[in-house]
mmCIF file of C-alpha atoms in Angstrom:
data_model
loop_
_atom_site.group_PDB
_atom_site.id
_atom_site.type_symbol
_atom_site.label_atom_id
_atom_site.label_comp_id
_atom_site.label_asym_id
_atom_site.label_seq_id
_atom_site.Cartn_x
_atom_site.Cartn_y
_atom_site.Cartn_z
ATOM 1 C CA MET A 9 -13.430 -5.338 12.069
ATOM 2 C CA VAL A 10 -14.250 -1.667 11.920
ATOM 3 C CA ALA A 11 -16.333 0.591 14.088
ATOM 4 C CA ARG A 12 -17.909 3.778 12.859
ATOM 5 C CA GLY A 13 -18.117 6.967 14.832
ATOM 6 C CA GLY A 14 -15.887 9.227 16.902
ATOM 7 C CA TRP A 15 -13.706 7.968 19.741
ATOM 8 C CA PRO A 16 -15.726 7.635 22.963
ATOM 9 C CA ARG A 17 -15.134 9.643 26.098
ATOM 10 C CA GLY A 18 -16.397 6.967 28.446
ATOM 11 C CA PRO A 19 -15.783 3.197 28.526
ATOM 12 C CA ARG A 20 -14.656 2.004 25.134
ATOM 13 C CA ARG A 21 -16.965 -0.138 23.091
ATOM 14 C CA GLU A 22 -17.353 -0.872 19.406
ATOM 15 C CA VAL A 23 -20.333 0.914 17.951
ATOM 16 C CA TYR A 24 -21.751 1.415 14.505
ATOM 17 C CA GLY A 25 -23.264 4.879 14.809
ATOM 18 C CA ARG A 26 -21.980 7.946 13.056
ATOM 19 C CA THR A 27 -20.609 11.074 14.638
ATOM 20 C CA PRO A 28 -18.960 14.079 12.971
ATOM 21 C CA MET A 29 -15.179 14.091 12.731
ATOM 22 C CA MET A 30 -13.139 16.742 14.510
ATOM 23 C CA HIS A 31 -13.269 20.244 12.950
ATOM 24 C CA GLY A 32 -16.020 19.136 10.625
ATOM 25 C CA GLN A 33 -13.662 17.131 8.479
ATOM 26 C CA GLY A 34 -15.237 15.993 5.233
ATOM 27 C CA GLN A 35 -13.624 14.637 2.107
ATOM 28 C CA SER A 36 -9.863 14.925 2.199
ATOM 29 C CA ASP A 37 -7.859 16.780 -0.429
ATOM 30 C CA ARG A 38 -6.699 14.069 -2.793
ATOM 31 C CA PRO A 39 -3.246 13.726 -4.370
ATOM 32 C CA VAL A 40 -3.662 14.326 -8.091
ATOM 33 C CA VAL A 41 -1.692 14.442 -11.310
ATOM 34 C CA PRO A 42 -0.584 18.016 -12.154
ATOM 35 C CA ALA A 43 -3.257 19.917 -14.007
ATOM 36 C CA LYS A 44 -4.362 23.503 -14.450
ATOM 37 C CA SER A 45 -7.679 22.908 -12.735
ATOM 38 C CA PRO A 46 -7.986 22.813 -8.910
ATOM 39 C CA ASN A 47 -8.387 19.548 -6.986
ATOM 40 C CA LYS A 48 -12.019 20.391 -6.323
ATOM 41 C CA PRO A 49 -14.356 23.280 -7.079
ATOM 42 C CA GLY A 50 -13.471 26.259 -4.950
ATOM 43 C CA GLU A 51 -9.880 25.254 -4.192
ATOM 44 C CA PRO A 52 -6.924 27.361 -5.374
ATOM 45 C CA GLY A 53 -5.785 26.336 -8.827
ATOM 46 C CA ALA A 54 -2.157 25.969 -7.795
ATOM 47 C CA GLU A 55 -3.044 23.249 -5.363
ATOM 48 C CA GLY A 56 -4.540 21.294 -8.202
ATOM 49 C CA MET A 57 -0.955 20.706 -9.226
ATOM 50 C CA GLU A 58 0.034 19.117 -5.965
ATOM 51 C CA GLY A 59 1.437 15.612 -6.076
ATOM 52 C CA ARG A 60 3.624 15.982 -9.134
ATOM 53 C CA GLY A 61 5.708 13.046 -7.994
ATOM 54 C CA LEU A 62 2.592 10.864 -8.052
ATOM 55 C CA ALA A 63 1.980 11.242 -11.771
ATOM 56 C CA LYS A 64 3.871 8.082 -12.693
ATOM 57 C CA GLY A 65 2.258 4.693 -12.259
ATOM 58 C CA ASN A 66 -1.184 3.512 -11.376
ATOM 59 C CA PRO A 67 -3.104 5.811 -8.971
ATOM 60 C CA SER A 68 -3.792 2.794 -6.780
ATOM 61 C CA GLN A 69 -0.066 2.584 -6.095
ATOM 62 C CA GLN A 70 0.020 5.967 -4.395
ATOM 63 C CA ASN A 71 -0.918 4.572 -1.003
ATOM 64 C CA ALA A 72 0.285 1.004 -1.494
ATOM 65 C CA PRO A 73 2.896 -0.555 0.803
ATOM 66 C CA ARG A 74 6.501 -0.829 -0.348
ATOM 67 C CA ALA A 75 7.431 -3.143 -3.182
ATOM 68 C CA GLN A 76 9.097 -5.581 -0.784
ATOM 69 C CA HIS A 77 5.715 -6.678 0.509
ATOM 70 C CA ARG A 78 4.395 -9.838 -1.028
ATOM 71 C CA ASP A 79 0.965 -10.017 -2.615
ATOM 72 C CA GLY A 80 -0.725 -11.198 0.598
ATOM 73 C CA ALA A 81 0.456 -8.307 2.745
ATOM 74 C CA ARG A 82 -0.177 -5.821 -0.044
ATOM 75 C CA SER A 83 -3.733 -6.988 -0.693
ATOM 76 C CA ALA A 84 -4.530 -6.980 3.042
ATOM 77 C CA LEU A 85 -3.370 -3.386 3.448
ATOM 78 C CA GLU A 86 -5.086 -2.408 0.215
ATOM 79 C CA ARG A 87 -8.356 -3.570 1.764
ATOM 80 C CA VAL A 88 -7.645 -1.421 4.810
ATOM 81 C CA ARG A 89 -6.940 1.536 2.540
ATOM 82 C CA GLU A 90 -10.134 1.006 0.553
ATOM 83 C CA VAL A 91 -12.258 0.933 3.714
ATOM 84 C CA ALA A 92 -10.511 4.066 5.035
ATOM 85 C CA GLU A 93 -11.151 5.912 1.780
ATOM 86 C CA ARG A 94 -14.754 4.767 1.536
ATOM 87 C CA ASP A 95 -15.799 5.884 5.026
ATOM 88 C CA LYS A 96 -14.002 8.730 6.816
ATOM 89 C CA THR A 97 -15.714 7.896 10.118
ATOM 90 C CA VAL A 98 -14.522 4.287 10.317
ATOM 91 C CA ARG A 99 -12.447 3.358 13.361
ATOM 92 C CA PHE A 100 -10.476 0.150 12.840
ATOM 93 C CA THR A 101 -10.891 -2.317 15.707
ATOM 94 C CA THR A 102 -8.606 -5.167 14.585
ATOM 95 C CA LEU A 103 -5.296 -4.100 13.094
ATOM 96 C CA LEU A 104 -2.553 -5.734 15.113
ATOM 97 C CA HIS A 105 -2.698 -8.965 13.105
ATOM 98 C CA HIS A 106 -1.503 -6.967 10.076
ATOM 99 C CA VAL A 107 1.565 -5.925 12.083
ATOM 100 C CA TYR A 108 2.734 -9.231 13.551
ATOM 101 C CA THR A 109 2.508 -11.514 10.512
ATOM 102 C CA ILE A 110 5.896 -13.026 9.649
ATOM 103 C CA GLU A 111 5.417 -11.840 6.079
ATOM 104 C CA HIS A 112 4.899 -8.231 7.098
ATOM 105 C CA LEU A 113 7.700 -8.253 9.670
ATOM 106 C CA ARG A 114 10.063 -9.716 7.074
ATOM 107 C CA ALA A 115 9.146 -6.951 4.623
ATOM 108 C CA ALA A 116 9.668 -4.329 7.324
ATOM 109 C CA TYR A 117 13.077 -5.790 8.145
ATOM 110 C CA SER A 118 14.093 -5.648 4.470
ATOM 111 C CA ALA A 119 13.052 -1.992 4.318
ATOM 112 C CA LEU A 120 15.312 -0.928 7.218
ATOM 113 C CA LYS A 121 18.625 0.778 6.525
ATOM 114 C CA ARG A 122 21.274 -1.920 6.607
ATOM 115 C CA GLY A 123 24.093 0.282 7.834
ATOM 116 C CA ALA A 124 22.140 2.205 10.449
ATOM 117 C CA ALA A 125 23.703 2.712 13.867
ATOM 118 C CA PRO A 126 22.553 0.183 16.501
ATOM 119 C CA GLY A 127 20.463 1.108 19.525
ATOM 120 C CA ILE A 128 21.232 0.425 23.168
ATOM 121 C CA ASP A 129 21.310 -3.363 22.634
ATOM 122 C CA GLY A 130 24.017 -3.151 19.966
ATOM 123 C CA GLU A 131 21.987 -5.294 17.548
ATOM 124 C CA THR A 132 22.771 -4.680 13.872
ATOM 125 C CA TRP A 133 20.761 -5.417 10.759
ATOM 126 C CA GLY A 134 23.257 -8.006 9.557
ATOM 127 C CA HIS A 135 23.568 -9.903 12.840
ATOM 128 C CA TYR A 136 19.787 -10.015 13.337
ATOM 129 C CA GLY A 137 19.413 -11.411 9.849
ATOM 130 C CA GLU A 138 21.722 -14.376 10.515
ATOM 131 C CA ALA A 139 18.797 -16.063 12.270
ATOM 132 C CA LEU A 140 16.087 -13.957 10.694
ATOM 133 C CA GLU A 141 13.207 -16.443 10.567
ATOM 134 C CA ALA A 142 13.704 -17.555 14.161
ATOM 135 C CA ASN A 143 14.009 -13.953 15.338
ATOM 136 C CA LEU A 144 10.886 -12.901 13.450
ATOM 137 C CA ALA A 145 8.903 -15.860 14.783
ATOM 138 C CA ASP A 146 9.918 -14.949 18.342
ATOM 139 C CA LEU A 147 9.065 -11.268 17.789
ATOM 140 C CA SER A 148 5.716 -12.159 16.221
ATOM 141 C CA GLY A 149 4.868 -14.349 19.219
ATOM 142 C CA ARG A 150 5.683 -11.589 21.679
ATOM 143 C CA LEU A 151 3.508 -9.134 19.746
ATOM 144 C CA LYS A 152 0.591 -11.589 19.752
ATOM 145 C CA ARG A 153 0.908 -12.257 23.498
ATOM 146 C CA GLY A 154 1.379 -8.621 24.413
ATOM 147 C CA ALA A 155 4.855 -9.460 25.722
ATOM 148 C CA TYR A 156 6.713 -7.066 23.416
ATOM 149 C CA ARG A 157 8.454 -4.281 25.357
ATOM 150 C CA ALA A 158 9.847 -1.111 23.838
ATOM 151 C CA LYS A 159 13.377 -0.217 24.912
ATOM 152 C CA PRO A 160 14.747 3.276 25.551
ATOM 153 C CA VAL A 161 16.229 5.047 22.549
ATOM 154 C CA LYS A 162 19.906 5.896 22.489
ATOM 155 C CA ARG A 163 20.478 9.637 22.423
ATOM 156 C CA THR A 164 22.995 11.008 19.968
ATOM 157 C CA TYR A 165 23.490 14.395 18.340
ATOM 158 C CA ILE A 166 23.970 15.533 14.767
ATOM 159 C CA PRO A 167 25.246 19.008 13.788
ATOM 160 C CA LYS A 168 22.843 21.573 12.332
ATOM 161 C CA ALA A 169 23.665 24.172 9.698
ATOM 162 C CA ASP A 170 23.546 26.984 12.280
ATOM 163 C CA GLY A 171 26.186 25.302 14.452
ATOM 164 C CA ARG A 172 23.781 23.886 17.011
ATOM 165 C CA GLN A 173 23.179 20.176 17.529
ATOM 166 C CA ARG A 174 19.983 18.295 16.838
ATOM 167 C CA PRO A 175 19.174 15.467 19.302
ATOM 168 C CA LEU A 176 18.474 12.165 17.592
ATOM 169 C CA GLY A 177 17.064 9.031 19.171
ATOM 170 C CA ILE A 178 18.219 5.627 17.903
ATOM 171 C CA PRO A 179 15.748 2.823 18.724
ATOM 172 C CA THR A 180 16.811 -0.802 18.925
ATOM 173 C CA LEU A 181 16.563 -2.795 15.735
ATOM 174 C CA GLU A 182 13.430 -4.678 16.828
ATOM 175 C CA ASP A 183 11.761 -1.438 17.859
ATOM 176 C CA LYS A 184 12.547 0.051 14.445
ATOM 177 C CA LEU A 185 11.258 -3.105 12.789
ATOM 178 C CA VAL A 186 7.920 -3.123 14.638
ATOM 179 C CA GLN A 187 7.556 0.597 14.160
ATOM 180 C CA ARG A 188 8.079 0.187 10.437
ATOM 181 C CA ALA A 189 5.448 -2.557 10.204
ATOM 182 C CA THR A 190 3.001 -0.460 12.249
ATOM 183 C CA ALA A 191 3.672 2.630 10.147
ATOM 184 C CA ASP A 192 2.831 0.673 6.983
ATOM 185 C CA VAL A 193 -0.539 -0.263 8.429
ATOM 186 C CA MET A 194 -1.243 3.266 9.669
ATOM 187 C CA ASN A 195 -0.212 4.770 6.328
ATOM 188 C CA ALA A 196 -2.876 2.677 4.622
ATOM 189 C CA ILE A 197 -5.430 4.506 6.792
ATOM 190 C CA TRP A 198 -4.126 8.058 7.031
ATOM 191 C CA GLU A 199 -3.183 8.431 3.382
ATOM 192 C CA ALA A 200 -6.943 8.514 2.835
ATOM 193 C CA ASP A 201 -7.211 11.477 5.232
ATOM 194 C CA PHE A 202 -4.086 13.601 4.767
ATOM 195 C CA LEU A 203 -4.701 16.763 2.766
ATOM 196 C CA GLY A 204 -3.204 17.542 -0.600
ATOM 197 C CA PHE A 205 -0.869 20.278 0.651
ATOM 198 C CA SER A 206 0.947 17.914 3.049
ATOM 199 C CA TYR A 207 4.145 16.555 1.494
ATOM 200 C CA GLY A 208 6.654 15.506 4.149
ATOM 201 C CA PHE A 209 7.418 11.813 4.748
ATOM 202 C CA ARG A 210 4.547 10.464 2.680
ATOM 203 C CA PRO A 211 4.623 7.575 0.187
ATOM 204 C CA GLY A 212 5.281 8.789 -3.336
ATOM 205 C CA ARG A 213 5.981 12.366 -2.245
ATOM 206 C CA LYS A 214 9.236 14.221 -1.786
ATOM 207 C CA ALA A 215 10.583 17.684 -1.091
ATOM 208 C CA HIS A 216 10.747 18.540 -4.791
ATOM 209 C CA ASP A 217 6.975 17.996 -5.079
ATOM 210 C CA ALA A 218 6.417 20.581 -2.323
ATOM 211 C CA LEU A 219 8.765 22.989 -4.130
ATOM 212 C CA ASP A 220 6.889 22.389 -7.384
ATOM 213 C CA ALA A 221 3.571 23.245 -5.724
ATOM 214 C CA LEU A 222 5.070 26.391 -4.160
ATOM 215 C CA TYR A 223 6.652 27.411 -7.459
ATOM 216 C CA THR A 224 3.340 26.905 -9.257
ATOM 217 C CA GLY A 225 1.583 29.162 -6.786
ATOM 218 C CA LEU A 226 4.204 31.872 -7.137
ATOM 219 C CA LEU A 227 4.299 31.597 -10.918
ATOM 220 C CA THR A 228 0.598 31.467 -11.730
ATOM 221 C CA ARG A 229 -0.805 33.872 -9.130
ATOM 222 C CA LYS A 230 -0.313 37.561 -8.447
ATOM 223 C CA VAL A 231 1.216 37.010 -5.062
ATOM 224 C CA ASN A 232 0.925 39.739 -2.466
ATOM 225 C CA TRP A 233 2.961 38.087 0.261
ATOM 226 C CA VAL A 234 4.368 34.711 1.363
ATOM 227 C CA LEU A 235 4.259 33.441 4.933
ATOM 228 C CA ASP A 236 7.118 31.033 5.701
ATOM 229 C CA ALA A 237 6.664 29.256 9.025
ATOM 230 C CA ASP A 238 8.554 26.632 10.987
ATOM 231 C CA VAL A 239 7.293 25.008 14.189
ATOM 232 C CA ARG A 240 10.054 25.614 16.729
ATOM 233 C CA GLY A 241 11.252 22.433 18.447
ATOM 234 C CA PHE A 242 8.296 20.532 17.019
ATOM 235 C CA PHE A 243 9.311 16.975 17.929
ATOM 236 C CA ASP A 244 10.239 18.086 21.436
ATOM 237 C CA ALA A 245 6.928 19.890 21.924
ATOM 238 C CA ILE A 246 4.410 17.270 20.779
ATOM 239 C CA ASP A 247 1.816 16.519 23.453
ATOM 240 C CA PRO A 248 1.706 12.684 23.687
ATOM 241 C CA GLY A 249 -1.776 12.718 25.191
ATOM 242 C CA TRP A 250 -3.236 14.637 22.288
ATOM 243 C CA LEU A 251 -1.261 12.544 19.817
ATOM 244 C CA VAL A 252 -2.870 9.374 21.158
ATOM 245 C CA LYS A 253 -6.325 10.994 20.970
ATOM 246 C CA PHE A 254 -5.678 11.887 17.336
ATOM 247 C CA VAL A 255 -4.600 8.319 16.579
ATOM 248 C CA GLU A 256 -7.814 7.073 18.195
ATOM 249 C CA HIS A 257 -9.868 9.030 15.665
ATOM 250 C CA ARG A 258 -9.130 6.186 13.282
ATOM 251 C CA ILE A 259 -7.760 3.322 15.380
ATOM 252 C CA ALA A 260 -9.917 1.603 17.997
ATOM 253 C CA ASP A 261 -7.599 -1.410 18.357
ATOM 254 C CA ARG A 262 -6.244 -0.874 21.868
ATOM 255 C CA ARG A 263 -3.305 -3.176 21.186
ATOM 256 C CA VAL A 264 -2.017 -0.889 18.431
ATOM 257 C CA VAL A 265 -2.628 2.192 20.570
ATOM 258 C CA ARG A 266 -0.652 0.572 23.408
ATOM 259 C CA LEU A 267 2.237 -0.098 21.014
ATOM 260 C CA ILE A 268 2.397 3.611 20.234
ATOM 261 C CA GLN A 269 2.189 4.493 23.914
ATOM 262 C CA LYS A 270 5.056 2.100 24.656
ATOM 263 C CA TRP A 271 7.293 3.938 22.195
ATOM 264 C CA LEU A 272 6.239 7.332 23.529
ATOM 265 C CA ASN A 273 6.950 6.240 27.109
ATOM 266 C CA ALA A 274 10.179 4.286 26.485
ATOM 267 C CA GLY A 275 12.404 7.172 27.495
ATOM 268 C CA VAL A 276 15.932 8.110 26.423
ATOM 269 C CA LEU A 277 19.246 6.618 27.475
ATOM 270 C CA GLU A 278 22.189 9.023 27.462
ATOM 271 C CA ASP A 279 25.544 8.430 29.151
ATOM 272 C CA GLY A 280 24.058 5.493 31.049
ATOM 273 C CA THR A 281 21.173 7.531 32.474
ATOM 274 C CA ARG A 282 17.579 6.889 31.489
ATOM 275 C CA THR A 283 15.267 9.882 31.392
ATOM 276 C CA TRP A 284 11.607 10.443 30.555
ATOM 277 C CA SER A 285 9.756 13.501 29.352
ATOM 278 C CA GLU A 286 6.087 14.406 29.616
ATOM 279 C CA LYS A 287 6.107 15.830 26.095
ATOM 280 C CA GLY A 288 7.780 15.270 22.754
ATOM 281 C CA THR A 289 8.680 12.228 20.686
ATOM 282 C CA PRO A 290 12.208 11.018 19.931
ATOM 283 C CA GLN A 291 13.414 11.752 16.423
ATOM 284 C CA GLY A 292 14.905 8.805 14.579
ATOM 285 C CA GLY A 293 12.216 6.143 14.951
ATOM 286 C CA SER A 294 10.623 4.552 11.907
ATOM 287 C CA ILE A 295 7.178 5.724 12.989
ATOM 288 C CA SER A 296 8.096 9.225 14.204
ATOM 289 C CA PRO A 297 7.509 10.994 10.840
ATOM 290 C CA LEU A 298 4.072 9.430 10.453
ATOM 291 C CA LEU A 299 3.053 10.325 14.006
ATOM 292 C CA ALA A 300 4.245 13.880 13.342
ATOM 293 C CA ASN A 301 2.063 14.050 10.232
ATOM 294 C CA VAL A 302 -0.951 12.712 12.155
ATOM 295 C CA TYR A 303 -0.416 15.358 14.837
ATOM 296 C CA LEU A 304 -0.018 18.208 12.333
ATOM 297 C CA HIS A 305 -2.988 16.993 10.323
ATOM 298 C CA TYR A 306 -5.288 17.733 13.235
ATOM 299 C CA VAL A 307 -3.607 20.757 14.807
ATOM 300 C CA PHE A 308 -2.613 22.592 11.613
ATOM 301 C CA ASP A 309 -3.872 21.159 8.308
ATOM 302 C CA LEU A 310 -7.564 20.945 9.175
ATOM 303 C CA TRP A 311 -7.400 24.338 10.865
ATOM 304 C CA ALA A 312 -5.650 25.882 7.815
ATOM 305 C CA ARG A 313 -8.228 24.434 5.442
ATOM 306 C CA ARG A 314 -11.148 25.688 7.562
ATOM 307 C CA TRP A 315 -9.571 29.134 8.058
ATOM 308 C CA ARG A 316 -8.973 29.405 4.331
ATOM 309 C CA LYS A 317 -12.619 28.620 3.593
ATOM 310 C CA THR A 318 -14.217 30.765 6.304
ATOM 311 C CA HIS A 319 -11.893 33.720 6.980
ATOM 312 C CA ALA A 320 -9.491 34.270 4.106
ATOM 313 C CA HIS A 321 -10.036 37.112 1.631
ATOM 314 C CA GLY A 322 -8.982 35.806 -1.747
ATOM 315 C CA ASP A 323 -7.117 32.578 -2.410
ATOM 316 C CA VAL A 324 -4.574 31.153 0.021
ATOM 317 C CA ILE A 325 -2.246 28.415 -1.176
ATOM 318 C CA VAL A 326 -0.760 26.169 1.532
ATOM 319 C CA VAL A 327 2.315 23.981 1.181
ATOM 320 C CA ARG A 328 3.512 21.993 4.203
ATOM 321 C CA TYR A 329 6.546 19.754 4.416
ATOM 322 C CA ALA A 330 6.771 18.188 7.902
ATOM 323 C CA ASP A 331 6.924 21.124 10.349
ATOM 324 C CA ASP A 332 7.790 23.711 7.668
ATOM 325 C CA CYS A 333 5.056 25.451 5.714
ATOM 326 C CA ALA A 334 4.593 28.302 3.262
ATOM 327 C CA ARG A 335 1.441 30.164 2.341
ATOM 328 C CA PRO A 336 1.589 32.322 -0.801
ATOM 329 C CA THR A 337 -1.360 34.713 -0.736
ATOM 330 C CA PRO A 338 -2.447 36.321 -4.042
ATOM 331 C CA LEU A 339 -3.857 39.799 -4.225
ATOM 332 C CA CYS A 340 -7.577 39.946 -3.461
#
């Protein structure tokens, strides 16, 4: 089931009217094979070369789920992707059943890192897999009944190049598993919306593709200056309330929204003490990169595209990888 129109301010109901998307969003920039022509008329030529890593294979594979998914799960998510691409105002009202199928949960389990550190419950990939089918059946049942509960993430730290430490949250294995399955479903929707200059943590894209796009802009344009920006403490500064509102632009299934809210509100366990924060999302979860991209899509990407079209003098080329971005600006 899908509903068309913006997310309502009052009591939620499924409607089939049309309302404009936030910031006047129209057709998204599409990932394309490198070429000398721009993605669309009026766009900078360098950005027509975005998505170099997507050149191999069938274009329909660009947004497809991972290869571990069987044909049933793949075709179901392909249908979601097709609807999302066809109508940018669609809000999906029934998505949770894509998450809790045994088939999809099994594929998500297979995609997890086998040697990853365990969360607060100590459960490892190998031990969980010893009774995999029984565990997945139990997890699927809890998701269906609404009995699934997110656990706090375990706080650990990893060193940064400048000598400081980056906080990292380690969810439990089941939380990572459900997050992975949910992220697959959400990717099928948002890959139809994300703009061409967004590269970080997206299927079929990698850091080298972002560097290729930046290099193309620098090589083919008479660049006047380059703006290199990094969002300070991005994951710690995300506003969960706004993040949920952004998710609701496309997802009207309250059960999926509640899943996301459970992860945002699970808190952090460090040295035996559980703490909560009114802002930020823990780094380390399977769904954290996707939620970060959703957030930046609305607060930065759409703004950058609109600013470029309405205020910029000359061409502006944008390349964003997660919370890092660069904007080479040619001479007017």
